Amino acid sequence: MSPTSPVALVTGASRGIGRAIAERLADDGFLVIVNYATDAAAAEGVVAALHHRGAEAFPLRADVSDPAEVERLFGEIRERFGQLRVVVHNAGVMPLAPIAPESIEAFDRAVAVNLRSTFLMMGHAGTALGSGGRFIALSTSVLARNFPAYGPYIASKAGVEGLVRVFANELRGRGITVNAVAPGPVATELFFAGKTAEQIQHSAQLSPLERLGEPADVANAVAFLCGPDGGWVNAQVVRVNGGFA
């Protein structure tokens, strides 16, 4: 297959922010590869919705924390679609646990799914992206807040931001930009999980705009970085949070 549209891979695109990013990039004319780890039905639903909008989209399963599966993912993309223009690494988890010996499993999971996967995705994107390519990782604005029980999540996302700056320098001279987008609280299933109504309302009030972000708010920032107007933005962390931090 030789697609006429530029090709974008969005990981964790079966729901929430990832789905919104996939929808926005599709609206901007990209052929979108909807990556998912387990929920094939949800991914197929996203693809069907994009087709209904007249866009090109395809689902591809891969656990992005697994080196063999990431290698297979990029190999299949290369064979079916050719060169990638954009990689948006959105897939992630947010296990909440205190910094304590009994929390090591939560820490290991956060590092594997959030940080290890970013390293793997960057490693393959380095050869899959050509001149004019874009790599965007998702971080978090909660880094500036240091809330209790967010230790595993914050540690993993701080690592992601470090990798972004290094990867941008390793791609020097190739015309590829590398950035991160760091949302504040966003109204997604991931954010709402385990929170009371009072906690959700408190989070909404932390921003001067006094509301939770919407997935489209984050997708708009990603789209800017993927488009021609974002071509001079490189090795940056764009905090999309309404003033949360």
mmCIF file of N, CA, C and O in Angstrom, residues 4 15 45 63 67 84 112 129 154 207 226 229 236:
data_model
loop_
_atom_site.group_PDB
_atom_site.id
_atom_site.type_symbol
_atom_site.label_atom_id
_atom_site.label_comp_id
_atom_site.label_asym_id
_atom_site.label_seq_id
_atom_site.Cartn_x
_atom_site.Cartn_y
_atom_site.Cartn_z
ATOM 1 N N THR A 4 -1.508 8.079 0.067
ATOM 2 C CA THR A 4 -1.260 9.422 -0.455
ATOM 3 C C THR A 4 -1.205 10.452 0.661
ATOM 4 O O THR A 4 -0.683 11.543 0.473
ATOM 5 N N ARG A 15 -9.034 5.279 23.269
ATOM 6 C CA ARG A 15 -9.913 6.003 24.182
ATOM 7 C C ARG A 15 -9.239 7.303 24.627
ATOM 8 O O ARG A 15 -8.055 7.526 24.390
ATOM 9 N N GLY A 45 -13.804 0.658 17.034
ATOM 10 C CA GLY A 45 -14.798 1.720 17.103
ATOM 11 C C GLY A 45 -14.232 3.064 16.698
ATOM 12 O O GLY A 45 -14.892 3.851 16.004
ATOM 13 N N ASP A 63 1.700 -4.155 22.503
ATOM 14 C CA ASP A 63 2.062 -3.712 23.850
ATOM 15 C C ASP A 63 3.355 -2.932 23.723
ATOM 16 O O ASP A 63 4.422 -3.513 23.486
ATOM 17 N N PRO A 67 9.622 -5.027 23.866
ATOM 18 C CA PRO A 67 10.509 -4.753 22.731
ATOM 19 C C PRO A 67 10.139 -5.507 21.463
ATOM 20 O O PRO A 67 10.170 -4.935 20.361
ATOM 21 N N LEU A 84 6.736 6.835 8.112
ATOM 22 C CA LEU A 84 5.910 7.610 9.035
ATOM 23 C C LEU A 84 6.279 9.083 8.978
ATOM 24 O O LEU A 84 7.452 9.439 8.860
ATOM 25 N N ALA A 112 7.532 0.726 33.255
ATOM 26 C CA ALA A 112 7.460 -0.101 32.052
ATOM 27 C C ALA A 112 6.551 0.520 30.992
ATOM 28 O O ALA A 112 6.929 0.645 29.818
ATOM 29 N N LEU A 129 11.101 7.673 10.953
ATOM 30 C CA LEU A 129 10.753 9.038 10.575
ATOM 31 C C LEU A 129 11.783 9.616 9.620
ATOM 32 O O LEU A 129 12.992 9.447 9.811
ATOM 33 N N ILE A 154 4.896 10.237 38.552
ATOM 34 C CA ILE A 154 5.767 11.391 38.333
ATOM 35 C C ILE A 154 7.174 10.960 37.938
ATOM 36 O O ILE A 154 7.792 11.542 37.041
ATOM 37 N N SER A 207 -6.909 24.992 38.426
ATOM 38 C CA SER A 207 -6.559 25.865 37.310
ATOM 39 C C SER A 207 -7.275 27.199 37.440
ATOM 40 O O SER A 207 -8.430 27.242 37.871
ATOM 41 N N CYS A 226 2.500 18.885 15.283
ATOM 42 C CA CYS A 226 2.600 18.012 14.116
ATOM 43 C C CYS A 226 2.524 18.781 12.807
ATOM 44 O O CYS A 226 2.908 18.257 11.755
ATOM 45 N N ASP A 229 3.164 24.899 11.389
ATOM 46 C CA ASP A 229 3.397 26.010 12.311
ATOM 47 C C ASP A 229 4.231 25.602 13.518
ATOM 48 O O ASP A 229 4.757 26.475 14.228
ATOM 49 N N GLN A 236 11.107 20.628 23.507
ATOM 50 C CA GLN A 236 10.342 21.400 24.475
ATOM 51 C C GLN A 236 9.270 20.538 25.133
ATOM 52 O O GLN A 236 8.844 19.533 24.591
#
